[in-house]
mmCIF file with all atom_site columns, C-alpha atoms in Angstrom:
data_model
loop_
_atom_site.group_PDB
_atom_site.id
_atom_site.type_symbol
_atom_site.label_atom_id
_atom_site.label_alt_id
_atom_site.label_comp_id
_atom_site.label_asym_id
_atom_site.label_entity_id
_atom_site.label_seq_id
_atom_site.pdbx_PDB_ins_code
_atom_site.Cartn_x
_atom_site.Cartn_y
_atom_site.Cartn_z
_atom_site.occupancy
_atom_site.B_iso_or_equiv
_atom_site.pdbx_formal_charge
_atom_site.auth_seq_id
_atom_site.auth_comp_id
_atom_site.auth_asym_id
_atom_site.auth_atom_id
_atom_site.pdbx_PDB_model_num
ATOM 1  C CA . MET A 1 1  ? -27.434 -31.658 69.569  1.00 0.00 ? 1  MET A CA 1
ATOM 2  C CA . LEU A 1 2  ? -23.869 -32.284 68.496  1.00 0.00 ? 2  LEU A CA 1
ATOM 3  C CA . VAL A 1 3  ? -22.015 -34.689 70.799  1.00 0.00 ? 3  VAL A CA 1
ATOM 4  C CA . LEU A 1 4  ? -18.202 -34.687 70.702  1.00 0.00 ? 4  LEU A CA 1
ATOM 5  C CA . SER A 1 5  ? -15.519 -36.494 72.652  1.00 0.00 ? 5  SER A CA 1
ATOM 6  C CA . ARG A 1 6  ? -12.577 -34.424 73.845  1.00 0.00 ? 6  ARG A CA 1
ATOM 7  C CA . LYS A 1 7  ? -9.589  -35.226 76.031  1.00 0.00 ? 7  LYS A CA 1
ATOM 8  C CA . LYS A 1 8  ? -7.638  -33.010 78.403  1.00 0.00 ? 8  LYS A CA 1
ATOM 9  C CA . GLY A 1 9  ? -5.935  -30.255 76.430  1.00 0.00 ? 9  GLY A CA 1
ATOM 10 C CA . GLU A 1 10 ? -8.265  -30.530 73.435  1.00 0.00 ? 10 GLU A CA 1
ATOM 11 C CA . SER A 1 11 ? -10.626 -27.770 72.318  1.00 0.00 ? 11 SER A CA 1
ATOM 12 C CA . ILE A 1 12 ? -13.803 -27.086 70.400  1.00 0.00 ? 12 ILE A CA 1
ATOM 13 C CA . LEU A 1 13 ? -14.387 -23.930 68.355  1.00 0.00 ? 13 LEU A CA 1
ATOM 14 C CA . ILE A 1 14 ? -17.821 -22.332 68.111  1.00 0.00 ? 14 ILE A CA 1
ATOM 15 C CA . GLY A 1 15 ? -17.728 -19.946 65.211  1.00 0.00 ? 15 GLY A CA 1
ATOM 16 C CA . HIS A 1 16 ? -14.503 -17.979 64.904  1.00 0.00 ? 16 HIS A CA 1
ATOM 17 C CA . GLU A 1 17 ? -14.502 -16.339 68.334  1.00 0.00 ? 17 GLU A CA 1
ATOM 18 C CA . ILE A 1 18 ? -15.484 -18.904 70.990  1.00 0.00 ? 18 ILE A CA 1
ATOM 19 C CA . GLU A 1 19 ? -13.209 -21.714 72.138  1.00 0.00 ? 19 GLU A CA 1
ATOM 20 C CA . LEU A 1 20 ? -14.052 -24.362 74.741  1.00 0.00 ? 20 LEU A CA 1
ATOM 21 C CA . SER A 1 21 ? -11.030 -26.157 76.177  1.00 0.00 ? 21 SER A CA 1
ATOM 22 C CA . VAL A 1 22 ? -10.980 -29.240 78.400  1.00 0.00 ? 22 VAL A CA 1
ATOM 23 C CA . LEU A 1 23 ? -8.671  -28.269 81.273  1.00 0.00 ? 23 LEU A CA 1
ATOM 24 C CA . GLU A 1 24 ? -9.100  -31.195 83.640  1.00 0.00 ? 24 GLU A CA 1
ATOM 25 C CA . VAL A 1 25 ? -10.933 -34.509 83.798  1.00 0.00 ? 25 VAL A CA 1
ATOM 26 C CA . THR A 1 26 ? -11.733 -36.052 87.201  1.00 0.00 ? 26 THR A CA 1
ATOM 27 C CA . ALA A 1 27 ? -14.051 -38.770 88.482  1.00 0.00 ? 27 ALA A CA 1
ATOM 28 C CA . ASP A 1 28 ? -16.540 -36.050 89.549  1.00 0.00 ? 28 ASP A CA 1
ATOM 29 C CA . GLY A 1 29 ? -16.585 -34.060 86.327  1.00 0.00 ? 29 GLY A CA 1
ATOM 30 C CA . ILE A 1 30 ? -14.589 -31.892 83.997  1.00 0.00 ? 30 ILE A CA 1
ATOM 31 C CA . ARG A 1 31 ? -13.211 -28.356 84.106  1.00 0.00 ? 31 ARG A CA 1
ATOM 32 C CA . LEU A 1 32 ? -13.778 -26.298 80.994  1.00 0.00 ? 32 LEU A CA 1
ATOM 33 C CA . GLY A 1 33 ? -12.066 -23.117 79.926  1.00 0.00 ? 33 GLY A CA 1
ATOM 34 C CA . ILE A 1 34 ? -14.021 -20.730 77.711  1.00 0.00 ? 34 ILE A CA 1
ATOM 35 C CA . SER A 1 35 ? -12.428 -18.039 75.566  1.00 0.00 ? 35 SER A CA 1
ATOM 36 C CA . ALA A 1 36 ? -14.961 -15.623 74.125  1.00 0.00 ? 36 ALA A CA 1
ATOM 37 C CA . PRO A 1 37 ? -15.352 -11.922 73.337  1.00 0.00 ? 37 PRO A CA 1
ATOM 38 C CA . LYS A 1 38 ? -16.304 -9.755  76.310  1.00 0.00 ? 38 LYS A CA 1
ATOM 39 C CA . ASP A 1 39 ? -19.719 -8.985  74.810  1.00 0.00 ? 39 ASP A CA 1
ATOM 40 C CA . VAL A 1 40 ? -20.688 -12.693 74.946  1.00 0.00 ? 40 VAL A CA 1
ATOM 41 C CA . THR A 1 41 ? -22.535 -13.566 78.152  1.00 0.00 ? 41 THR A CA 1
ATOM 42 C CA . ILE A 1 42 ? -21.510 -16.919 79.625  1.00 0.00 ? 42 ILE A CA 1
ATOM 43 C CA . LEU A 1 43 ? -23.640 -18.404 82.405  1.00 0.00 ? 43 LEU A CA 1
ATOM 44 C CA . ARG A 1 44 ? -23.954 -21.847 83.935  1.00 0.00 ? 44 ARG A CA 1
ATOM 45 C CA . LYS A 1 45 ? -27.363 -23.206 82.916  1.00 0.00 ? 45 LYS A CA 1
ATOM 46 C CA . GLU A 1 46 ? -28.565 -23.601 86.516  1.00 0.00 ? 46 GLU A CA 1
ATOM 47 C CA . LEU A 1 47 ? -27.784 -19.920 87.158  1.00 0.00 ? 47 LEU A CA 1
ATOM 48 C CA . TYR A 1 48 ? -29.563 -18.878 83.957  1.00 0.00 ? 48 TYR A CA 1
ATOM 49 C CA . VAL A 1 49 ? -32.641 -20.913 84.946  1.00 0.00 ? 49 VAL A CA 1
ATOM 50 C CA . ALA A 1 50 ? -32.613 -19.386 88.459  1.00 0.00 ? 50 ALA A CA 1
ATOM 51 C CA . ILE A 1 51 ? -32.516 -15.875 86.964  1.00 0.00 ? 51 ILE A CA 1
ATOM 52 C CA . GLU A 1 52 ? -35.388 -16.730 84.601  1.00 0.00 ? 52 GLU A CA 1
ATOM 53 C CA . ASP A 1 53 ? -37.444 -18.111 87.508  1.00 0.00 ? 53 ASP A CA 1
ATOM 54 C CA . SER A 1 54 ? -36.769 -15.008 89.598  1.00 0.00 ? 54 SER A CA 1
ATOM 55 C CA . ASN A 1 55 ? -37.764 -12.709 86.737  1.00 0.00 ? 55 ASN A CA 1
ATOM 56 C CA . ARG A 1 56 ? -40.930 -14.726 86.140  1.00 0.00 ? 56 ARG A CA 1
ATOM 57 C CA . GLU A 1 57 ? -41.861 -14.463 89.842  1.00 0.00 ? 57 GLU A CA 1
ATOM 58 C CA . SER A 1 58 ? -41.287 -10.699 89.786  1.00 0.00 ? 58 SER A CA 1
ATOM 59 C CA . VAL A 1 59 ? -43.618 -10.266 86.838  1.00 0.00 ? 59 VAL A CA 1
ATOM 60 C CA . GLN A 1 60 ? -46.290 -12.417 88.471  1.00 0.00 ? 60 GLN A CA 1
ATOM 61 C CA . ARG A 1 61 ? -46.115 -10.301 91.634  1.00 0.00 ? 61 ARG A CA 1
ATOM 62 C CA . SER A 1 62 ? -47.018 -7.156  89.708  1.00 0.00 ? 62 SER A CA 1
ATOM 63 C CA . VAL A 1 63 ? -49.601 -5.071  91.491  1.00 0.00 ? 63 VAL A CA 1
ATOM 64 C CA . SER A 1 64 ? -52.613 -3.934  89.490  1.00 0.00 ? 64 SER A CA 1
ATOM 65 C CA . MET A 1 65 ? -53.641 -0.285  89.596  1.00 0.00 ? 65 MET A CA 1
ATOM 66 C CA . ASP A 1 66 ? -56.795 -1.224  91.547  1.00 0.00 ? 66 ASP A CA 1
ATOM 67 C CA . ASP A 1 67 ? -54.734 -3.105  94.148  1.00 0.00 ? 67 ASP A CA 1
ATOM 68 C CA . LEU A 1 68 ? -52.386 -0.142  94.480  1.00 0.00 ? 68 LEU A CA 1
ATOM 69 C CA . LYS A 1 69 ? -55.319 2.261   94.832  1.00 0.00 ? 69 LYS A CA 1
ATOM 70 C CA . ASN A 1 70 ? -56.859 0.056   97.541  1.00 0.00 ? 70 ASN A CA 1
ATOM 71 C CA . GLN A 1 71 ? -53.575 -0.126  99.433  1.00 0.00 ? 71 GLN A CA 1
ATOM 72 C CA . ILE A 1 72 ? -53.181 3.674   99.349  1.00 0.00 ? 72 ILE A CA 1
ATOM 73 C CA . GLN A 1 73 ? -56.764 4.139   100.556 1.00 0.00 ? 73 GLN A CA 1
ATOM 74 C CA . ALA A 1 74 ? -56.168 1.653   103.380 1.00 0.00 ? 74 ALA A CA 1
ATOM 75 C CA . LEU A 1 75 ? -53.040 3.586   104.422 1.00 0.00 ? 75 LEU A CA 1
ATOM 76 C CA . ASN A 1 76 ? -54.940 6.871   104.389 1.00 0.00 ? 76 ASN A CA 1
ATOM 77 C CA . LEU A 1 77 ? -57.717 5.367   106.524 1.00 0.00 ? 77 LEU A CA 1
ATOM 78 C CA . SER A 1 78 ? -55.249 3.972   109.078 1.00 0.00 ? 78 SER A CA 1
ATOM 79 C CA . LYS A 1 79 ? -53.626 7.434   109.402 1.00 0.00 ? 79 LYS A CA 1
ATOM 80 C CA . LYS A 1 80 ? -57.000 8.994   110.207 1.00 0.00 ? 80 LYS A CA 1
ATOM 81 C CA . LEU A 1 81 ? -57.641 6.514   113.026 1.00 0.00 ? 81 LEU A CA 1
#
């Protein structure tokens, strides 16, 4: 990991197309500005992790063919009653 110190108004370049600028420094944190091409996805890490967790849960909830078959049979039986 590269660790750099920057002050308000200073920037960091990542490659030729991405620029991170320090916009504001407060006691609670900093505000960053990010200039990047539109095809570059920029997400806060906590949002990215939440999306990953949600996707992982969705995959784990997959229904097997046998489970689906059993559920359909149970529905058909309940209709007959």
